[in-house]
Amino acid sequence: MECLENKKYLLFDFDGTLVDSSQGIFASIQYALAQLALPSVDQKILTTFIGPPLLDSFKQLGLSDENANQAVKYYREYYAKTAIYQVQLYPQIKEVLKSLSKQYALYIASSKPEIFVKQIAKHLTIDQYFTGIYGADLEGKRAKKADVINYALATSYLTPSAGLMIGDRAHDCLGAKANQLDAIGVLYGFGSKKELLAAKAEYLCDEPVDLVTLLT
């Protein structure tokens, strides 16, 4: 891996990396399923929704394309009205971002719709630390993590070799690789060590503060 001293910017995943938004996400999933008269799902299945595109996750439950698209609409309806602020920062994230922003330009690259990411980041007063905040669109054209990362790099004119992607799921690492970026996996989110290593994360961090130790 290229020397860390040559890195100029950091791309952060959002859910599971900066914030624990599981309460709102899980409630929105169950609401969507209930609206379609489908049974609720258990915690293990709910956790699989954090990371991948929402439409793909509903399809993994066996929903048809039509029902999966309708489930996404119900999910976002509930999320925007009720669940968007059912979220909390992981411990010491503000301090970590403040420290890292002194040395790197910071960006968010999330599979969550960009409009929601920006709202939540502002609500939690962490938007001040980011040069750019990027996410999925609402039309489903930019949903996969690789596409969001590509969009972030292109919009901010970033050189892949000068940055790192930081996330908690395989999708973050694989999306980074698809864009010639190195990746750091965090173990305090929703992914496992096995998952992140299989996705070729160059480094692993147990806690948010470990990012400061590694990168400064």
PDB file of N, CA, C and O in Angstrom, residues 104-150:
ATOM      1  N   TYR A 104      -6.369  16.494   6.693  1.00  0.00           N
ATOM      2  CA  TYR A 104      -6.962  15.972   5.464  1.00  0.00           C
ATOM      3  C   TYR A 104      -8.218  16.759   5.093  1.00  0.00           C
ATOM      4  O   TYR A 104      -8.890  17.314   5.960  1.00  0.00           O
ATOM      5  N   ALA A 105      -8.536  16.746   3.805  1.00  0.00           N
ATOM      6  CA  ALA A 105      -9.870  17.175   3.375  1.00  0.00           C
ATOM      7  C   ALA A 105     -10.794  15.982   3.587  1.00  0.00           C
ATOM      8  O   ALA A 105     -10.464  14.855   3.213  1.00  0.00           O
ATOM      9  N   LEU A 106     -11.939  16.210   4.228  1.00  0.00           N
ATOM     10  CA  LEU A 106     -12.857  15.129   4.560  1.00  0.00           C
ATOM     11  C   LEU A 106     -14.108  15.193   3.675  1.00  0.00           C
ATOM     12  O   LEU A 106     -14.633  16.274   3.404  1.00  0.00           O
ATOM     13  N   TYR A 107     -14.582  14.010   3.282  1.00  0.00           N
ATOM     14  CA  TYR A 107     -15.782  13.890   2.459  1.00  0.00           C
ATOM     15  C   TYR A 107     -16.635  12.739   2.995  1.00  0.00           C
ATOM     16  O   TYR A 107     -16.128  11.827   3.641  1.00  0.00           O
ATOM     17  N   ILE A 108     -17.923  12.780   2.711  1.00  0.00           N
ATOM     18  CA  ILE A 108     -18.814  11.658   2.983  1.00  0.00           C
ATOM     19  C   ILE A 108     -19.234  11.061   1.653  1.00  0.00           C
ATOM     20  O   ILE A 108     -19.575  11.785   0.707  1.00  0.00           O
ATOM     21  N   ALA A 109     -19.216   9.729   1.582  1.00  0.00           N
ATOM     22  CA  ALA A 109     -19.716   8.999   0.410  1.00  0.00           C
ATOM     23  C   ALA A 109     -20.618   7.887   0.934  1.00  0.00           C
ATOM     24  O   ALA A 109     -20.139   6.875   1.437  1.00  0.00           O
ATOM     25  N   SER A 110     -21.922   8.092   0.841  1.00  0.00           N
ATOM     26  CA  SER A 110     -22.895   7.203   1.472  1.00  0.00           C
ATOM     27  C   SER A 110     -23.887   6.640   0.475  1.00  0.00           C
ATOM     28  O   SER A 110     -24.256   7.307  -0.496  1.00  0.00           O
ATOM     29  N   SER A 111     -24.349   5.423   0.753  1.00  0.00           N
ATOM     30  CA  SER A 111     -25.422   4.838  -0.053  1.00  0.00           C
ATOM     31  C   SER A 111     -26.798   5.367   0.354  1.00  0.00           C
ATOM     32  O   SER A 111     -27.793   5.083  -0.301  1.00  0.00           O
ATOM     33  N   LYS A 112     -26.854   6.114   1.456  1.00  0.00           N
ATOM     34  CA  LYS A 112     -28.096   6.779   1.854  1.00  0.00           C
ATOM     35  C   LYS A 112     -28.330   7.955   0.905  1.00  0.00           C
ATOM     36  O   LYS A 112     -27.366   8.579   0.446  1.00  0.00           O
ATOM     37  N   PRO A 113     -29.584   8.286   0.587  1.00  0.00           N
ATOM     38  CA  PRO A 113     -29.835   9.444  -0.264  1.00  0.00           C
ATOM     39  C   PRO A 113     -29.127  10.701   0.250  1.00  0.00           C
ATOM     40  O   PRO A 113     -29.153  11.001   1.445  1.00  0.00           O
ATOM     41  N   GLU A 114     -28.501  11.397  -0.661  1.00  0.00           N
ATOM     42  CA  GLU A 114     -27.691  12.566  -0.306  1.00  0.00           C
ATOM     43  C   GLU A 114     -28.481  13.601   0.485  1.00  0.00           C
ATOM     44  O   GLU A 114     -27.960  14.202   1.426  1.00  0.00           O
ATOM     45  N   ILE A 115     -29.731  13.797   0.115  1.00  0.00           N
ATOM     46  CA  ILE A 115     -30.541  14.797   0.801  1.00  0.00           C
ATOM     47  C   ILE A 115     -30.681  14.473   2.291  1.00  0.00           C
ATOM     48  O   ILE A 115     -30.630  15.358   3.147  1.00  0.00           O
ATOM     49  N   PHE A 116     -30.803  13.184   2.637  1.00  0.00           N
ATOM     50  CA  PHE A 116     -30.914  12.770   4.036  1.00  0.00           C
ATOM     51  C   PHE A 116     -29.575  12.908   4.759  1.00  0.00           C
ATOM     52  O   PHE A 116     -29.520  13.348   5.904  1.00  0.00           O
ATOM     53  N   VAL A 117     -28.494  12.523   4.086  1.00  0.00           N
ATOM     54  CA  VAL A 117     -27.167  12.611   4.706  1.00  0.00           C
ATOM     55  C   VAL A 117     -26.853  14.058   5.087  1.00  0.00           C
ATOM     56  O   VAL A 117     -26.372  14.340   6.190  1.00  0.00           O
ATOM     57  N   LYS A 118     -27.143  14.977   4.182  1.00  0.00           N
ATOM     58  CA  LYS A 118     -26.861  16.388   4.454  1.00  0.00           C
ATOM     59  C   LYS A 118     -27.711  16.912   5.610  1.00  0.00           C
ATOM     60  O   LYS A 118     -27.219  17.665   6.460  1.00  0.00           O
ATOM     61  N   GLN A 119     -28.977  16.510   5.653  1.00  0.00           N
ATOM     62  CA  GLN A 119     -29.854  16.938   6.745  1.00  0.00           C
ATOM     63  C   GLN A 119     -29.344  16.436   8.089  1.00  0.00           C
ATOM     64  O   GLN A 119     -29.309  17.183   9.064  1.00  0.00           O
ATOM     65  N   ILE A 120     -28.979  15.159   8.144  1.00  0.00           N
ATOM     66  CA  ILE A 120     -28.543  14.569   9.415  1.00  0.00           C
ATOM     67  C   ILE A 120     -27.199  15.141   9.844  1.00  0.00           C
ATOM     68  O   ILE A 120     -26.992  15.448  11.028  1.00  0.00           O
ATOM     69  N   ALA A 121     -26.278  15.294   8.901  1.00  0.00           N
ATOM     70  CA  ALA A 121     -24.966  15.850   9.228  1.00  0.00           C
ATOM     71  C   ALA A 121     -25.101  17.266   9.799  1.00  0.00           C
ATOM     72  O   ALA A 121     -24.411  17.633  10.762  1.00  0.00           O
ATOM     73  N   LYS A 122     -26.010  18.042   9.227  1.00  0.00           N
ATOM     74  CA  LYS A 122     -26.246  19.392   9.743  1.00  0.00           C
ATOM     75  C   LYS A 122     -26.882  19.338  11.119  1.00  0.00           C
ATOM     76  O   LYS A 122     -26.497  20.084  12.037  1.00  0.00           O
ATOM     77  N   HIS A 123     -27.857  18.438  11.295  1.00  0.00           N
ATOM     78  CA  HIS A 123     -28.539  18.279  12.583  1.00  0.00           C
ATOM     79  C   HIS A 123     -27.556  17.902  13.692  1.00  0.00           C
ATOM     80  O   HIS A 123     -27.668  18.384  14.823  1.00  0.00           O
ATOM     81  N   LEU A 124     -26.582  17.072  13.357  1.00  0.00           N
ATOM     82  CA  LEU A 124     -25.596  16.612  14.338  1.00  0.00           C
ATOM     83  C   LEU A 124     -24.385  17.544  14.432  1.00  0.00           C
ATOM     84  O   LEU A 124     -23.452  17.259  15.185  1.00  0.00           O
ATOM     85  N   THR A 125     -24.410  18.608  13.661  1.00  0.00           N
ATOM     86  CA  THR A 125     -23.342  19.624  13.604  1.00  0.00           C
ATOM     87  C   THR A 125     -21.974  19.024  13.275  1.00  0.00           C
ATOM     88  O   THR A 125     -20.948  19.427  13.839  1.00  0.00           O
ATOM     89  N   ILE A 126     -21.958  18.084  12.342  1.00  0.00           N
ATOM     90  CA  ILE A 126     -20.675  17.580  11.856  1.00  0.00           C
ATOM     91  C   ILE A 126     -20.432  18.002  10.406  1.00  0.00           C
ATOM     92  O   ILE A 126     -19.343  17.764   9.870  1.00  0.00           O
ATOM     93  N   ASP A 127     -21.415  18.635   9.788  1.00  0.00           N
ATOM     94  CA  ASP A 127     -21.254  19.069   8.400  1.00  0.00           C
ATOM     95  C   ASP A 127     -20.087  20.036   8.237  1.00  0.00           C
ATOM     96  O   ASP A 127     -19.462  20.102   7.183  1.00  0.00           O
ATOM     97  N   GLN A 128     -19.761  20.756   9.307  1.00  0.00           N
ATOM     98  CA  GLN A 128     -18.694  21.751   9.262  1.00  0.00           C
ATOM     99  C   GLN A 128     -17.324  21.146   8.951  1.00  0.00           C
ATOM    100  O   GLN A 128     -16.421  21.850   8.489  1.00  0.00           O
ATOM    101  N   TYR A 129     -17.171  19.855   9.198  1.00  0.00           N
ATOM    102  CA  TYR A 129     -15.867  19.223   9.013  1.00  0.00           C
ATOM    103  C   TYR A 129     -15.652  18.693   7.595  1.00  0.00           C
ATOM    104  O   TYR A 129     -14.540  18.264   7.264  1.00  0.00           O
ATOM    105  N   PHE A 130     -16.682  18.727   6.762  1.00  0.00           N
ATOM    106  CA  PHE A 130     -16.605  18.081   5.452  1.00  0.00           C
ATOM    107  C   PHE A 130     -16.542  19.088   4.305  1.00  0.00           C
ATOM    108  O   PHE A 130     -17.334  20.025   4.237  1.00  0.00           O
ATOM    109  N   THR A 131     -15.612  18.829   3.402  1.00  0.00           N
ATOM    110  CA  THR A 131     -15.487  19.627   2.192  1.00  0.00           C
ATOM    111  C   THR A 131     -16.616  19.311   1.225  1.00  0.00           C
ATOM    112  O   THR A 131     -17.081  20.173   0.479  1.00  0.00           O
ATOM    113  N   GLY A 132     -17.059  18.061   1.218  1.00  0.00           N
ATOM    114  CA  GLY A 132     -18.165  17.651   0.363  1.00  0.00           C
ATOM    115  C   GLY A 132     -18.924  16.495   0.977  1.00  0.00           C
ATOM    116  O   GLY A 132     -18.332  15.642   1.651  1.00  0.00           O
ATOM    117  N   ILE A 133     -20.240  16.468   0.780  1.00  0.00           N
ATOM    118  CA  ILE A 133     -21.089  15.387   1.281  1.00  0.00           C
ATOM    119  C   ILE A 133     -21.846  14.800   0.098  1.00  0.00           C
ATOM    120  O   ILE A 133     -22.632  15.493  -0.559  1.00  0.00           O
ATOM    121  N   TYR A 134     -21.593  13.524  -0.175  1.00  0.00           N
ATOM    122  CA  TYR A 134     -22.163  12.861  -1.346  1.00  0.00           C
ATOM    123  C   TYR A 134     -22.931  11.611  -0.939  1.00  0.00           C
ATOM    124  O   TYR A 134     -22.564  10.923   0.009  1.00  0.00           O
ATOM    125  N   GLY A 135     -23.995  11.340  -1.672  1.00  0.00           N
ATOM    126  CA  GLY A 135     -24.808  10.157  -1.384  1.00  0.00           C
ATOM    127  C   GLY A 135     -25.539   9.681  -2.629  1.00  0.00           C
ATOM    128  O   GLY A 135     -25.309  10.169  -3.732  1.00  0.00           O
ATOM    129  N   ALA A 136     -26.427   8.731  -2.413  1.00  0.00           N
ATOM    130  CA  ALA A 136     -27.233   8.205  -3.510  1.00  0.00           C
ATOM    131  C   ALA A 136     -28.272   9.238  -3.948  1.00  0.00           C
ATOM    132  O   ALA A 136     -28.575  10.186  -3.216  1.00  0.00           O
ATOM    133  N   ASP A 137     -28.802   9.050  -5.150  1.00  0.00           N
ATOM    134  CA  ASP A 137     -29.919   9.881  -5.593  1.00  0.00           C
ATOM    135  C   ASP A 137     -31.222   9.167  -5.243  1.00  0.00           C
ATOM    136  O   ASP A 137     -31.215   8.022  -4.800  1.00  0.00           O
ATOM    137  N   LEU A 138     -32.333   9.851  -5.421  1.00  0.00           N
ATOM    138  CA  LEU A 138     -33.629   9.265  -5.089  1.00  0.00           C
ATOM    139  C   LEU A 138     -34.224   8.454  -6.235  1.00  0.00           C
ATOM    140  O   LEU A 138     -35.223   7.767  -6.053  1.00  0.00           O
ATOM    141  N   GLU A 139     -33.614   8.545  -7.400  1.00  0.00           N
ATOM    142  CA  GLU A 139     -34.140   7.845  -8.576  1.00  0.00           C
ATOM    143  C   GLU A 139     -33.542   6.448  -8.742  1.00  0.00           C
ATOM    144  O   GLU A 139     -33.992   5.683  -9.588  1.00  0.00           O
ATOM    145  N   GLY A 140     -32.527   6.119  -7.959  1.00  0.00           N
ATOM    146  CA  GLY A 140     -31.909   4.807  -8.059  1.00  0.00           C
ATOM    147  C   GLY A 140     -30.844   4.686  -9.129  1.00  0.00           C
ATOM    148  O   GLY A 140     -30.321   3.603  -9.383  1.00  0.00           O
ATOM    149  N   LYS A 141     -30.479   5.803  -9.748  1.00  0.00           N
ATOM    150  CA  LYS A 141     -29.434   5.774 -10.781  1.00  0.00           C
ATOM    151  C   LYS A 141     -28.045   5.739 -10.147  1.00  0.00           C
ATOM    152  O   LYS A 141     -27.091   5.264 -10.769  1.00  0.00           O
ATOM    153  N   ARG A 142     -27.937   6.295  -8.954  1.00  0.00           N
ATOM    154  CA  ARG A 142     -26.664   6.314  -8.229  1.00  0.00           C
ATOM    155  C   ARG A 142     -26.918   5.726  -6.852  1.00  0.00           C
ATOM    156  O   ARG A 142     -27.144   6.441  -5.881  1.00  0.00           O
ATOM    157  N   ALA A 143     -26.917   4.397  -6.775  1.00  0.00           N
ATOM    158  CA  ALA A 143     -27.274   3.718  -5.528  1.00  0.00           C
ATOM    159  C   ALA A 143     -26.136   2.881  -4.964  1.00  0.00           C
ATOM    160  O   ALA A 143     -25.934   2.838  -3.754  1.00  0.00           O
ATOM    161  N   LYS A 144     -25.391   2.222  -5.842  1.00  0.00           N
ATOM    162  CA  LYS A 144     -24.317   1.349  -5.380  1.00  0.00           C
ATOM    163  C   LYS A 144     -23.146   2.182  -4.862  1.00  0.00           C
ATOM    164  O   LYS A 144     -22.876   3.274  -5.366  1.00  0.00           O
ATOM    165  N   LYS A 145     -22.436   1.643  -3.870  1.00  0.00           N
ATOM    166  CA  LYS A 145     -21.362   2.416  -3.244  1.00  0.00           C
ATOM    167  C   LYS A 145     -20.276   2.797  -4.250  1.00  0.00           C
ATOM    168  O   LYS A 145     -19.772   3.922  -4.207  1.00  0.00           O
ATOM    169  N   ALA A 146     -19.952   1.910  -5.174  1.00  0.00           N
ATOM    170  CA  ALA A 146     -18.938   2.241  -6.182  1.00  0.00           C
ATOM    171  C   ALA A 146     -19.351   3.453  -7.006  1.00  0.00           C
ATOM    172  O   ALA A 146     -18.513   4.305  -7.344  1.00  0.00           O
ATOM    173  N   ASP A 147     -20.640   3.553  -7.309  1.00  0.00           N
ATOM    174  CA  ASP A 147     -21.139   4.688  -8.094  1.00  0.00           C
ATOM    175  C   ASP A 147     -21.090   5.985  -7.288  1.00  0.00           C
ATOM    176  O   ASP A 147     -20.778   7.049  -7.829  1.00  0.00           O
ATOM    177  N   VAL A 148     -21.421   5.895  -6.011  1.00  0.00           N
ATOM    178  CA  VAL A 148     -21.380   7.086  -5.153  1.00  0.00           C
ATOM    179  C   VAL A 148     -19.942   7.579  -5.006  1.00  0.00           C
ATOM    180  O   VAL A 148     -19.668   8.784  -5.067  1.00  0.00           O
ATOM    181  N   ILE A 149     -19.015   6.655  -4.809  1.00  0.00           N
ATOM    182  CA  ILE A 149     -17.605   7.039  -4.682  1.00  0.00           C
ATOM    183  C   ILE A 149     -17.108   7.678  -5.977  1.00  0.00           C
ATOM    184  O   ILE A 149     -16.429   8.714  -5.962  1.00  0.00           O
ATOM    185  N   ASN A 150     -17.453   7.090  -7.109  1.00  0.00           N
ATOM    186  CA  ASN A 150     -17.064   7.653  -8.392  1.00  0.00           C
ATOM    187  C   ASN A 150     -17.609   9.066  -8.558  1.00  0.00           C
ATOM    188  O   ASN A 150     -16.910   9.975  -9.039  1.00  0.00           O
TER     189      ASN A 150
END
